[in-house]
Short mmCIF file of C-alpha atoms in Angstrom, two decimals:
data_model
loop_
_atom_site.label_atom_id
_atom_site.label_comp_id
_atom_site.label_asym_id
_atom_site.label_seq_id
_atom_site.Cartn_x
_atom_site.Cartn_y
_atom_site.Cartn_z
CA UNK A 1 110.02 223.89 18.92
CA UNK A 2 107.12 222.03 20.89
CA UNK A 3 106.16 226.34 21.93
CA UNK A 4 106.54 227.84 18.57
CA UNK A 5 103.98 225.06 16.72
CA UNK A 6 101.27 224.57 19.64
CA UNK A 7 101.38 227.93 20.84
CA UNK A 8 100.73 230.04 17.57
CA UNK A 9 97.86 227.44 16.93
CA UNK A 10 95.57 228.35 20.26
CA UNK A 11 96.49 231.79 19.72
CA UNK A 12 95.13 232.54 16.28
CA UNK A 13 92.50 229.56 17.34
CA UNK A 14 90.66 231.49 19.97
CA UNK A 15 91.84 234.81 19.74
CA UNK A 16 91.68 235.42 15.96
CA UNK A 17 89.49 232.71 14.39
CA UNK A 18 90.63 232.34 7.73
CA UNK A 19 89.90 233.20 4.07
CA UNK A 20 86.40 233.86 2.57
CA UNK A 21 85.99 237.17 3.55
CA UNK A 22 83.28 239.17 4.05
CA UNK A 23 81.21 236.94 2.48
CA UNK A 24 78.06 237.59 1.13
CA UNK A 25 78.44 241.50 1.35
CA UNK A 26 81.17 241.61 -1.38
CA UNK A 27 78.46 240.47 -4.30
CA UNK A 28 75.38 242.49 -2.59
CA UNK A 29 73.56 244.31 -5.55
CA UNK A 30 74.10 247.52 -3.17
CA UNK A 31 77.65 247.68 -4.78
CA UNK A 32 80.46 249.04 -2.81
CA UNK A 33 84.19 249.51 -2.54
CA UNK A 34 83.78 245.95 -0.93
CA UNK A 35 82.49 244.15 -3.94
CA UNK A 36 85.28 246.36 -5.65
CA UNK A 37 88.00 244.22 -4.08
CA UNK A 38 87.16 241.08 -5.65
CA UNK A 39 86.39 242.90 -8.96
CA UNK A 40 87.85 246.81 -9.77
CA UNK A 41 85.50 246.51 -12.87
CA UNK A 42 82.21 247.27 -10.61
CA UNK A 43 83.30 250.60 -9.86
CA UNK A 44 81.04 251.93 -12.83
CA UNK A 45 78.12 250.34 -11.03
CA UNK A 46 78.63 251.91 -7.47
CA UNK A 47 74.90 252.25 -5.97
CA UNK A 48 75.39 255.92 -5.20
CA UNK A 49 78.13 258.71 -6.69
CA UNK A 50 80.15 258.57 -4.11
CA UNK A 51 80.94 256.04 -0.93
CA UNK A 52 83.05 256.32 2.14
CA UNK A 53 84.52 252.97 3.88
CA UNK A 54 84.98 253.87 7.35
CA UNK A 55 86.17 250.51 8.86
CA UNK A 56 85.97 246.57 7.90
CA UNK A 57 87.10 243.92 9.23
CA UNK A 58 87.23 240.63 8.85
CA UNK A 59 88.29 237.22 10.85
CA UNK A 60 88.55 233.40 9.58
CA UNK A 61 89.90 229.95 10.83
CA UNK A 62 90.28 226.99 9.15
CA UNK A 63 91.18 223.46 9.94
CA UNK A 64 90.60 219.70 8.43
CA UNK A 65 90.61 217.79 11.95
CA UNK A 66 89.20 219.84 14.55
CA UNK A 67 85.46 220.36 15.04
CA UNK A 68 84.21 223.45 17.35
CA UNK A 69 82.18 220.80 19.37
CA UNK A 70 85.73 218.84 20.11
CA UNK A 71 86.58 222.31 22.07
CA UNK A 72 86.33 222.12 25.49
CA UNK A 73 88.27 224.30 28.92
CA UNK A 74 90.95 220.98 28.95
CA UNK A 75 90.97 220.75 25.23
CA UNK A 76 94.30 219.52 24.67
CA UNK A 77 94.98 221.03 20.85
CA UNK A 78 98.05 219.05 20.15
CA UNK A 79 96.25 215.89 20.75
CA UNK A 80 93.85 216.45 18.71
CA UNK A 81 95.52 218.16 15.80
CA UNK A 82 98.06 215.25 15.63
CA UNK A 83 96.73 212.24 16.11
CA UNK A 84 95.95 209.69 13.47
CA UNK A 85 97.29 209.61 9.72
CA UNK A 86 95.50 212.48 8.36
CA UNK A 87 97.81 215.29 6.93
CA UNK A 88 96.65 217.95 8.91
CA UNK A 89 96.16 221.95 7.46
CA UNK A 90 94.70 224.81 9.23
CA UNK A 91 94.77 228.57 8.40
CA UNK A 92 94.15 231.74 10.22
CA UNK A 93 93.86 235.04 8.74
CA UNK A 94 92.23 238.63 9.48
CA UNK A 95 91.96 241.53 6.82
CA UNK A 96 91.25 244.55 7.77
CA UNK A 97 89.70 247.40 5.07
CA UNK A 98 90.72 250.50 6.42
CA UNK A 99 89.25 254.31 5.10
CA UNK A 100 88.94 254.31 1.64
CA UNK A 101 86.78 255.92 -0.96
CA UNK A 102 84.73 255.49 -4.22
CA UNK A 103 83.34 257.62 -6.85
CA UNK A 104 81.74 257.66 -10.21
CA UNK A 105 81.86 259.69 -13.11
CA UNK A 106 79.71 259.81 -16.60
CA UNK A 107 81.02 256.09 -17.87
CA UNK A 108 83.98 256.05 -15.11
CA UNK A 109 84.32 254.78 -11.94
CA UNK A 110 87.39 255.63 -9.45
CA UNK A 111 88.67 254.18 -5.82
CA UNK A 112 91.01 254.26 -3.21
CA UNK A 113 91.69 251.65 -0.50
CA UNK A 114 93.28 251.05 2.37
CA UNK A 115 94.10 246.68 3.89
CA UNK A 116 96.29 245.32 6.05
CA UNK A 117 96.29 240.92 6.46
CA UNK A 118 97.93 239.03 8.75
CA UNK A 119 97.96 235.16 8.02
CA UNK A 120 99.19 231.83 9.98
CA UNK A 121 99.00 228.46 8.15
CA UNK A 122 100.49 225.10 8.91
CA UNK A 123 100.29 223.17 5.52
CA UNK A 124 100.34 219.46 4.77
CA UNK A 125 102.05 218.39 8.45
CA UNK A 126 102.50 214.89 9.39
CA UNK A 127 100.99 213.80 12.48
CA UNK A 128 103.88 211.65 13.10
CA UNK A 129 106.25 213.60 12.38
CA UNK A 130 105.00 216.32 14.37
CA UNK A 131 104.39 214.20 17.16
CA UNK A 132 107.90 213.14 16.91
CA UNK A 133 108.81 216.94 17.98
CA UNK A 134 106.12 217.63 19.76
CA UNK A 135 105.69 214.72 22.60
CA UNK A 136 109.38 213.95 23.64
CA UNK A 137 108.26 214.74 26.97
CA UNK A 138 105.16 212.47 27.12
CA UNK A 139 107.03 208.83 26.09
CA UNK A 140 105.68 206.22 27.40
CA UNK A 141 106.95 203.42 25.69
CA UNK A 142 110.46 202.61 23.81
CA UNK A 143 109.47 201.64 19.65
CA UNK A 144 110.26 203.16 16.20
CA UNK A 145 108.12 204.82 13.72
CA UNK A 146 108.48 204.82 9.79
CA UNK A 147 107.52 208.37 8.49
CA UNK A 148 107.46 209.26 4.94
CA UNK A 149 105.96 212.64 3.71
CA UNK A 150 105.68 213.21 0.10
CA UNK A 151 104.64 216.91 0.68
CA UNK A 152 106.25 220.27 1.54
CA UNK A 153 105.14 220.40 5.48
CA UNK A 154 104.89 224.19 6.03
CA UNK A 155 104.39 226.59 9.21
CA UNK A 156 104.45 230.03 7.70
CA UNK A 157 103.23 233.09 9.66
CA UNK A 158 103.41 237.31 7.57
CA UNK A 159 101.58 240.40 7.88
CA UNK A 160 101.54 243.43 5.18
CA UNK A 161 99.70 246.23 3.83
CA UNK A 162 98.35 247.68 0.82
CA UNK A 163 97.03 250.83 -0.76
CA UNK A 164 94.99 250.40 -3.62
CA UNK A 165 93.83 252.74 -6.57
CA UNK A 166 91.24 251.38 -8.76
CA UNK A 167 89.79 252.78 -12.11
CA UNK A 168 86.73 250.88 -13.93
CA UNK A 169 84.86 251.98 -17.41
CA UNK A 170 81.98 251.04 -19.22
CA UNK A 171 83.32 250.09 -22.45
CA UNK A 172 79.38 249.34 -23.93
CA UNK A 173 75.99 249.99 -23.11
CA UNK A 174 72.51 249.96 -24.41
CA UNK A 175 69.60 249.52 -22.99
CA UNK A 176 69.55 246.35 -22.07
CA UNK A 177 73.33 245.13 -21.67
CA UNK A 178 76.42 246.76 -19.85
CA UNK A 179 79.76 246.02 -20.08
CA UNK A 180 82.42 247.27 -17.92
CA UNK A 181 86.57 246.78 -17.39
CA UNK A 182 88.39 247.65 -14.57
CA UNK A 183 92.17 247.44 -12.88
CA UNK A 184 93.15 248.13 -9.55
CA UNK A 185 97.02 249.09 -8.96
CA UNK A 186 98.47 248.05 -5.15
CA UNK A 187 101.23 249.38 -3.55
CA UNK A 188 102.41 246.94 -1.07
CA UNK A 189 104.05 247.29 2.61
CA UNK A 190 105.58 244.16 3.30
CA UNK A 191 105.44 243.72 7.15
CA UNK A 192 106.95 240.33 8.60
CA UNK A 193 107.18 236.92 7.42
CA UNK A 194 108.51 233.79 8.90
CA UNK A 195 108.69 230.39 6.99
CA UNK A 196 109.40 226.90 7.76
CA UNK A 197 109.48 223.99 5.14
CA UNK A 198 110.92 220.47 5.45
CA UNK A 199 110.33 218.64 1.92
CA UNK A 200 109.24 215.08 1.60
CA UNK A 201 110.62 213.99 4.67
CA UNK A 202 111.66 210.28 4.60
CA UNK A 203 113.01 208.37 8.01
CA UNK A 204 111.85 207.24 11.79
CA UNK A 205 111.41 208.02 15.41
CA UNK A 206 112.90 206.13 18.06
CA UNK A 207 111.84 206.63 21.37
CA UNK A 208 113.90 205.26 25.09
CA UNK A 209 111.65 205.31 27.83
CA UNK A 210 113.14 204.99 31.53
CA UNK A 211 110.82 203.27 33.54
CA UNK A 212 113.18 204.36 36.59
CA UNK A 213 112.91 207.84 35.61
CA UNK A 214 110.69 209.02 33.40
CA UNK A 215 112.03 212.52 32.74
CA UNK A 216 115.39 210.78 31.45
CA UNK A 217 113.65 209.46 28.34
CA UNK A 218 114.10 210.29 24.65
CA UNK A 219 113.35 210.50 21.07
CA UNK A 220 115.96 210.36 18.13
CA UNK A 221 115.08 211.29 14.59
CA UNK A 222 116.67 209.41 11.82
CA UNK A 223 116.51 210.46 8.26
CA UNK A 224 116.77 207.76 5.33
CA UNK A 225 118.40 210.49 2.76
CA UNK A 226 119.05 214.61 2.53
CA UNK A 227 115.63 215.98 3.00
CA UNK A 228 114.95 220.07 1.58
CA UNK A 229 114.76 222.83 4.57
CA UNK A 230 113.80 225.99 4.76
CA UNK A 231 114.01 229.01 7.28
CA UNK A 232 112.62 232.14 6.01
CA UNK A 233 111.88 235.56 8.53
CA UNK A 234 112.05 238.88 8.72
CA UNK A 235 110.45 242.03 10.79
CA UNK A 236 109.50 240.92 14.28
CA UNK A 237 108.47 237.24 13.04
CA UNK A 238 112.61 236.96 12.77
CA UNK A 239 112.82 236.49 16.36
CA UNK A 240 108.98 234.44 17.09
CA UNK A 241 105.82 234.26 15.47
CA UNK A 242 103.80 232.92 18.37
CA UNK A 243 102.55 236.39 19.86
CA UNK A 244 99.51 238.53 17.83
CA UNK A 245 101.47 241.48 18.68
CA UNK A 246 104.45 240.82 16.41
CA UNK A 247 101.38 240.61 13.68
CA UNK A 248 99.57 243.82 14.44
CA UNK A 249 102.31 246.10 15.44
CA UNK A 250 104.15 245.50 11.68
CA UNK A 251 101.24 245.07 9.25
CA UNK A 252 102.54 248.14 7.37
CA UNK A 253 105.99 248.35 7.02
CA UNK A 254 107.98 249.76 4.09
CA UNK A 255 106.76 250.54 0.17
CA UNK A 256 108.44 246.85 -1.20
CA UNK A 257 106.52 245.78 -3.82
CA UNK A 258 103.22 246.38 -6.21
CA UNK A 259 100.24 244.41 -7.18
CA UNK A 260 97.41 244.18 -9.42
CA UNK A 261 93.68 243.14 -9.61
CA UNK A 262 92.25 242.81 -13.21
CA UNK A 263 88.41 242.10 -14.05
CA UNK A 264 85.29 242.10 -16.23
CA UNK A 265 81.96 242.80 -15.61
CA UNK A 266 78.35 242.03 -17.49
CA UNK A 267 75.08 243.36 -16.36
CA UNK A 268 71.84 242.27 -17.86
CA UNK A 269 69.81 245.14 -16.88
CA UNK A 270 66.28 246.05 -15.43
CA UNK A 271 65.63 249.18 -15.34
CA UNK A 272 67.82 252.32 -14.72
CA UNK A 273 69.87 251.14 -11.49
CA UNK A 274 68.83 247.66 -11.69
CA UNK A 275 69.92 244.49 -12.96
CA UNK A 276 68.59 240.54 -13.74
CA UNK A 277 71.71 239.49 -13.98
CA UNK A 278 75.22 240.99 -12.78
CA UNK A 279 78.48 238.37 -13.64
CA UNK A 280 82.34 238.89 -13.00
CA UNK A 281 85.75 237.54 -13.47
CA UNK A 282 88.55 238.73 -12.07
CA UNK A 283 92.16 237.81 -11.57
CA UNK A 284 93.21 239.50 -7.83
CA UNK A 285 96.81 239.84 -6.13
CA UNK A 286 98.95 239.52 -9.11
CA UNK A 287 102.65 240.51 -7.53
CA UNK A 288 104.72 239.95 -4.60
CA UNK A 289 106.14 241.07 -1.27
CA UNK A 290 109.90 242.26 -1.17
CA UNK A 291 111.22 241.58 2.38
CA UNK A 292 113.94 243.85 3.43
CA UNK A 293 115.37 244.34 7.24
CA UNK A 294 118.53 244.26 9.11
CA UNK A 295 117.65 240.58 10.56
CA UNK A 296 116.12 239.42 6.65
CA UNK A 297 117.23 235.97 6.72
CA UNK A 298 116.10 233.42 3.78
CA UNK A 299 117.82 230.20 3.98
CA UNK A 300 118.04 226.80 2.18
CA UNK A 301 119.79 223.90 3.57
CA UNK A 302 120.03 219.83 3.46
CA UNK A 303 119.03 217.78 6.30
CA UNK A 304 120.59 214.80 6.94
CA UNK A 305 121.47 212.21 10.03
CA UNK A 306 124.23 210.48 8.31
CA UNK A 307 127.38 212.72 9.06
CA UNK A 308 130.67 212.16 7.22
CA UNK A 309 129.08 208.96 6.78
CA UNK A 310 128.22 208.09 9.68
CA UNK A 311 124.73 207.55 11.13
CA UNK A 312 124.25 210.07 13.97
CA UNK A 313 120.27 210.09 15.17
CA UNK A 314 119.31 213.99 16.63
CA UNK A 315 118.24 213.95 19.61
CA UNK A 316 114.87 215.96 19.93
CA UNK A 317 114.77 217.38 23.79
CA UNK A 318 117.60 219.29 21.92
CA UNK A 319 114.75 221.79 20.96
CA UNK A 320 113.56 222.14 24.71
CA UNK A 321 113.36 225.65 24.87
CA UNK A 322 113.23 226.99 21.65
CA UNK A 323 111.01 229.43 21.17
CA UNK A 324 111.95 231.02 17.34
CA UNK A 325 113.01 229.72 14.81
CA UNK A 326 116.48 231.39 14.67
CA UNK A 327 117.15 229.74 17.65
CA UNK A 328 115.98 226.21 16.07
CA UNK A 329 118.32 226.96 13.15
CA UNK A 330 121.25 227.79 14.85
CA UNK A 331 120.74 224.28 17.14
CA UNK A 332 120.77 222.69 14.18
CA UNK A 333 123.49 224.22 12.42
CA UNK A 334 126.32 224.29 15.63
CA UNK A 335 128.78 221.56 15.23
CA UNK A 336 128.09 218.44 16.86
CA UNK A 337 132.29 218.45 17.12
CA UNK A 338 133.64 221.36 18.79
CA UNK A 339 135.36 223.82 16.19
CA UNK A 340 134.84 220.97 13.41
CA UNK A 341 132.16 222.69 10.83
CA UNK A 342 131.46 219.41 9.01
CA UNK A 343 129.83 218.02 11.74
CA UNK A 344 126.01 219.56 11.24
CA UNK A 345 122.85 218.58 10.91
CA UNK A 346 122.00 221.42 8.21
CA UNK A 347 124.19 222.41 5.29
CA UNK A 348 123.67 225.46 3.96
CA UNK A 349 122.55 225.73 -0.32
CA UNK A 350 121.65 229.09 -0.88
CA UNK A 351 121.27 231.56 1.12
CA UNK A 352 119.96 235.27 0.35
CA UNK A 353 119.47 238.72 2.45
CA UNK A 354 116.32 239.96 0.78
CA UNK A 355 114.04 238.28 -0.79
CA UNK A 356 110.12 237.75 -2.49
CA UNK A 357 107.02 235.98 -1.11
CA UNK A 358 104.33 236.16 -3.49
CA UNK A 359 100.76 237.56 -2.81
CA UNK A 360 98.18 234.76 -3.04
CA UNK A 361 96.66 235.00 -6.75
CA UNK A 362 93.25 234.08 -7.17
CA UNK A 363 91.15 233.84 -10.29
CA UNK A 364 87.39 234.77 -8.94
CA UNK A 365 84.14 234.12 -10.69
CA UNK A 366 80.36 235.07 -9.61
CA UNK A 367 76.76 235.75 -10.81
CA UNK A 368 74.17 237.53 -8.95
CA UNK A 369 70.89 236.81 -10.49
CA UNK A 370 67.20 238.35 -9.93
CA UNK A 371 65.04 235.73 -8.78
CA UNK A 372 61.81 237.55 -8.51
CA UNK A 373 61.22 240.82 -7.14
CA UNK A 374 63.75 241.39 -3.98
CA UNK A 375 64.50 238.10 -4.37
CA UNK A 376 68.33 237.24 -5.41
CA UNK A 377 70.61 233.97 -5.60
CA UNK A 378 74.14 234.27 -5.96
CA UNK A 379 77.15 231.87 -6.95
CA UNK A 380 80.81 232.94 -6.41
CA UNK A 381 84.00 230.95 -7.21
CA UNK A 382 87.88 231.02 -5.99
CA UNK A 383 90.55 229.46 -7.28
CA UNK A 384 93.85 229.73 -5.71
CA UNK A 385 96.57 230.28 -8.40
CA UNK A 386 99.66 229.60 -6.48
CA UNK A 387 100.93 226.20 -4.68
CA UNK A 388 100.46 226.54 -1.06
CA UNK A 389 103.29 224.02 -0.97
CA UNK A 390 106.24 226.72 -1.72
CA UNK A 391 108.08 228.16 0.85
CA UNK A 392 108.00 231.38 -0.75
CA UNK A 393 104.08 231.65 -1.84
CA UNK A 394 101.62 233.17 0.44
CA UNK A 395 98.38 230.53 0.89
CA UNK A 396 95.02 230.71 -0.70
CA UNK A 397 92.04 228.65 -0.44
CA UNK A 398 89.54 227.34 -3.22
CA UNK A 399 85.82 227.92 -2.20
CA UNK A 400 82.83 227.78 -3.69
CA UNK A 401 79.25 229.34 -2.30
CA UNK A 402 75.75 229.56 -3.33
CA UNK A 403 74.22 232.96 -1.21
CA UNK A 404 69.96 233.26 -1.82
CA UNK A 405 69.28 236.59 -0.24
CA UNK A 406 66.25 239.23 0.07
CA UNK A 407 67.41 243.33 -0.70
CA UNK A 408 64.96 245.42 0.33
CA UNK A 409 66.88 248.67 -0.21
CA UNK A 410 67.80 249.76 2.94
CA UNK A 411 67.98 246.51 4.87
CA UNK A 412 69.31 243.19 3.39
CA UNK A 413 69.58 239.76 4.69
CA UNK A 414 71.49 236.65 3.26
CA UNK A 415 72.45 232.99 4.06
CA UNK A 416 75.73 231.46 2.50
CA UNK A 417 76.36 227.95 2.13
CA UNK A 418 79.66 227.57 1.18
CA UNK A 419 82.55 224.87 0.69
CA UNK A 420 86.39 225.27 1.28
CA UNK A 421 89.01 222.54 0.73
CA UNK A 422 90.34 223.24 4.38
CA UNK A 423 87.27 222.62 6.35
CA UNK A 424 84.50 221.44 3.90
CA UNK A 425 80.75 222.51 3.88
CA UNK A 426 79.36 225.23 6.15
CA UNK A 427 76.03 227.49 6.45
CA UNK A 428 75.96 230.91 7.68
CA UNK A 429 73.95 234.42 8.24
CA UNK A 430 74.44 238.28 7.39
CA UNK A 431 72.80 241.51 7.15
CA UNK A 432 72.77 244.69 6.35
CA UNK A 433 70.67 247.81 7.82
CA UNK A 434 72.30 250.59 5.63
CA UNK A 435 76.12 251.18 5.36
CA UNK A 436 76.48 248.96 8.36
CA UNK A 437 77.20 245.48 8.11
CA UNK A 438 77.55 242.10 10.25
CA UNK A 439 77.70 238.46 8.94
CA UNK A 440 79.50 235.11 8.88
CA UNK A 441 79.52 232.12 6.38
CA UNK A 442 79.39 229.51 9.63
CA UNK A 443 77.79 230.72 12.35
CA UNK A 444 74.61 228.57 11.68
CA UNK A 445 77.00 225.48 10.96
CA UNK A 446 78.66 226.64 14.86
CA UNK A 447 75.70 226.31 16.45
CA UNK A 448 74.10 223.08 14.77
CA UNK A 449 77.50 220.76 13.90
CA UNK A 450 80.62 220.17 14.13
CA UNK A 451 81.87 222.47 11.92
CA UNK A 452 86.13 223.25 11.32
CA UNK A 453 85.59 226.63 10.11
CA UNK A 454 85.14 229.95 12.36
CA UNK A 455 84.65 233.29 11.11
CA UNK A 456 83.12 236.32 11.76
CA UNK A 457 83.29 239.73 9.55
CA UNK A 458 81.53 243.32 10.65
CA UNK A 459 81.58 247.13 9.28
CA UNK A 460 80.47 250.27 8.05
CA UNK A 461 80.17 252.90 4.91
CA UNK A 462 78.50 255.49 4.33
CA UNK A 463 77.52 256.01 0.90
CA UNK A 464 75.57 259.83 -0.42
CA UNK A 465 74.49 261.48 -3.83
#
């Protein structure tokens, strides 16, 4: 257990860096198939006829208790993700925007696009509870500790794909107002998906430490009443989700699934191709995932120490070991009582083969106004739909950002200052020379504070006509 939780951490902490992305390019006034995926109705206002994406992509981490200048060669993570009372949430996440193309007609717009995501998020965890799993091979003292959770704690890890077609119209237009609509239509390709909640845990740690022998101590975990649990997985997360490679090698899996982007779009305009004033709103991932493999697995059960009512504390260096969370399920579902099935930990409630995960929903909101001359200010909202506290419901984050930048045509430059409920307030840099593209809303937070947020984003298009 103590593998699967620390490990995935460090690796999507330095290897990935999650969920603004592309920030800053996506509301440029040189309009693309990028500033297309957070609204479909800004296909009408493509810069040129046509545009080519050739490759995007896209990295972002996320945490509430670790700064970048608490990182060190002997960092050690767990400490520092789990100590103290703060509920601790972190998030990792990479898109990728594959080839995809753009075009517009008369009052029309059209697009195609290619995605693939892979996420990791721990949400709402303990510290002492995961400390109670996490360091039964560090006690150094005997004691008990009262834990009560009133939140879902969540470790969820899935990857998938999508192809998008997008249509947008100009539905009115005079000379000094435009109005456009637009829809995008996804076809989904579920990859895998691993889940594990524990709901509102109530109870307490006690930990034996041998003074004679160290090694021979231990931690037992009591629970005051039935707590919710959930094991979700499927695709190569079924077996672990600690290794990038189960991510990358199933982002596209099968067709399971569709989803939908909806928007609106005003421009105040100046001149032909220009504008004073260019506001969206859009409502983006509207659908879900549909998970089926031969090793789908979705279940529900109770937890619970008392046994045929009896009291019976679990042992925690039972998880030594464990490196999936199969393997943690089937610890705690094996019969304390040889060949007597009453005597488990975890009772099953429902369990089902295939099953849904939904796409993280977001309504989005921005305005990109003229300042004077080159000069340009915008302000972009996102609000997460969903609640990240469902076992089933891919995360989102709510952000806000206010982006001054300078377009000179060819070569644009922009700093974001943005804030995210994850890792607060952070300052960044981007540019643009052309179709090619490199930016990040924190690297100027990285290199003057300690910021919790890492990310990083980078492409190129090729728009003609």
């Amino acid at each position: 257990m103590k593998k699967i939780i620390i490990f995935s951490l460090i690796t999507f902490t330095f290897n990935a860096f999650a969920q603004d992305h592309f920030t800053g390019v996506t509301t440029s006034s040189r309009v693309g198939l990028l500033n297309v995926g957070i609204n479909p109705a800004e296909l009408p206002n493509l810069s040129k006829k046509f545009e080519v994406n050739i490759i995007g992509l896209s990295l972002n981490f996320s945490n509430n208790v670790i700064g970048i200048k608490d990182l060190s060669s002997d960092t050690d993570i767990e400490n520092l993700l789990f100590t103290g009372d703060r509920i601790v949430n972190a998030a990792a996440d990479i898109e990728y925007a594959g080839p995809g193309m753009a075009m517009k007609w008369k009052q029309w717009g059209f697009g195609i696009s290619s995605k693939g995501h892979i996420k990791f998020d721990v949400v709402d965890v303990d510290p002492k509870f995961a400390n109670a799993i996490l360091n039964t091979d560090e006690i150094t003292a005997s004691g008990t500790s009262l834990i009560s959770n009133n939140y879902n704690q969540r470790m969820s890890g899935v990857s998938w794909g999508e192809i998008g077609f997008s249509a947008g119209r100009t539905v009115f237009e005079n000379e000094k107002h435009r109005f456009n609509a637009g829809v995008t239509l996804k076809l989904l390709f579920p990859g895998s998906y691993a889940n594990f909640g524990i709901d509102k845990f109530q109870g307490n740690v006690t930990t034996f430490y041998d003074a004679s022998n160290p090694s021979n101590s231990s931690a037992y975990l009591t629970t005051t009443g039935p707590v919710n649990v959930n094991f979700s997985y499927s695709g190569n997360l079924a077996d672990r989700f600690t290794d990038v490679n189960d991510y990358t090698s199933s982002v596209f899996g099968k067709l399971g699934g569709v989803g939908s982007d909806l928007g609106i779009n005003y421009q105040m305009k100046d001149g032909d191709k220009k504008y004073k004033i260019n506001a969206g709103m859009s409502i983006r991932n509207i659908g879900s995932l549909t998970f089926k493999d031969s090793n789908n697995s979705s279940n529900s059960y109770t937890f619970d120490t008392t046994i045929n009512g009896v009291s019976t504390p679990l042992n925690l260096n039972i998880f030594d070991g464990t490196e999936s969370l199969l393997e943690v399920e089937e610890v705690l579902t094996t019969p304390i009582v040889p060949n007597d099935p009453t005597t488990v930990y975890l009772k099953n409630e429902t369990s089902n083969k295939d099953f849904k995960v939904k796409l993280p929903t977001l309504f989005t909101m921005y305005g990109d106004f003229k300042v004077y001359h080159k000069f340009y200010i915008t302000g972009y909202l996102q609000q997460k739909m969903g609640d990240n506290n469902e076992n089933r419901q891919i995360t989102a984050q709510n952000s806000f950002s206010i982006i001054p930048r300078i377009n000179l045509g060819y070569f644009e430059a922009y700093i974001p200052f943005s804030h995210n409920e994850i890792s607060g307030g952070n300052t960044g840099f981007g540019l643009r020379l052309g179709g090619f593209y490199m930016g990040s809303s924190s690297v100027i937070s990285t290199l003057t504070s300690n910021t919790k947020k890492v990310d990083f984003n980078m492409g190129f298009r090729w728009a003609f006509l």
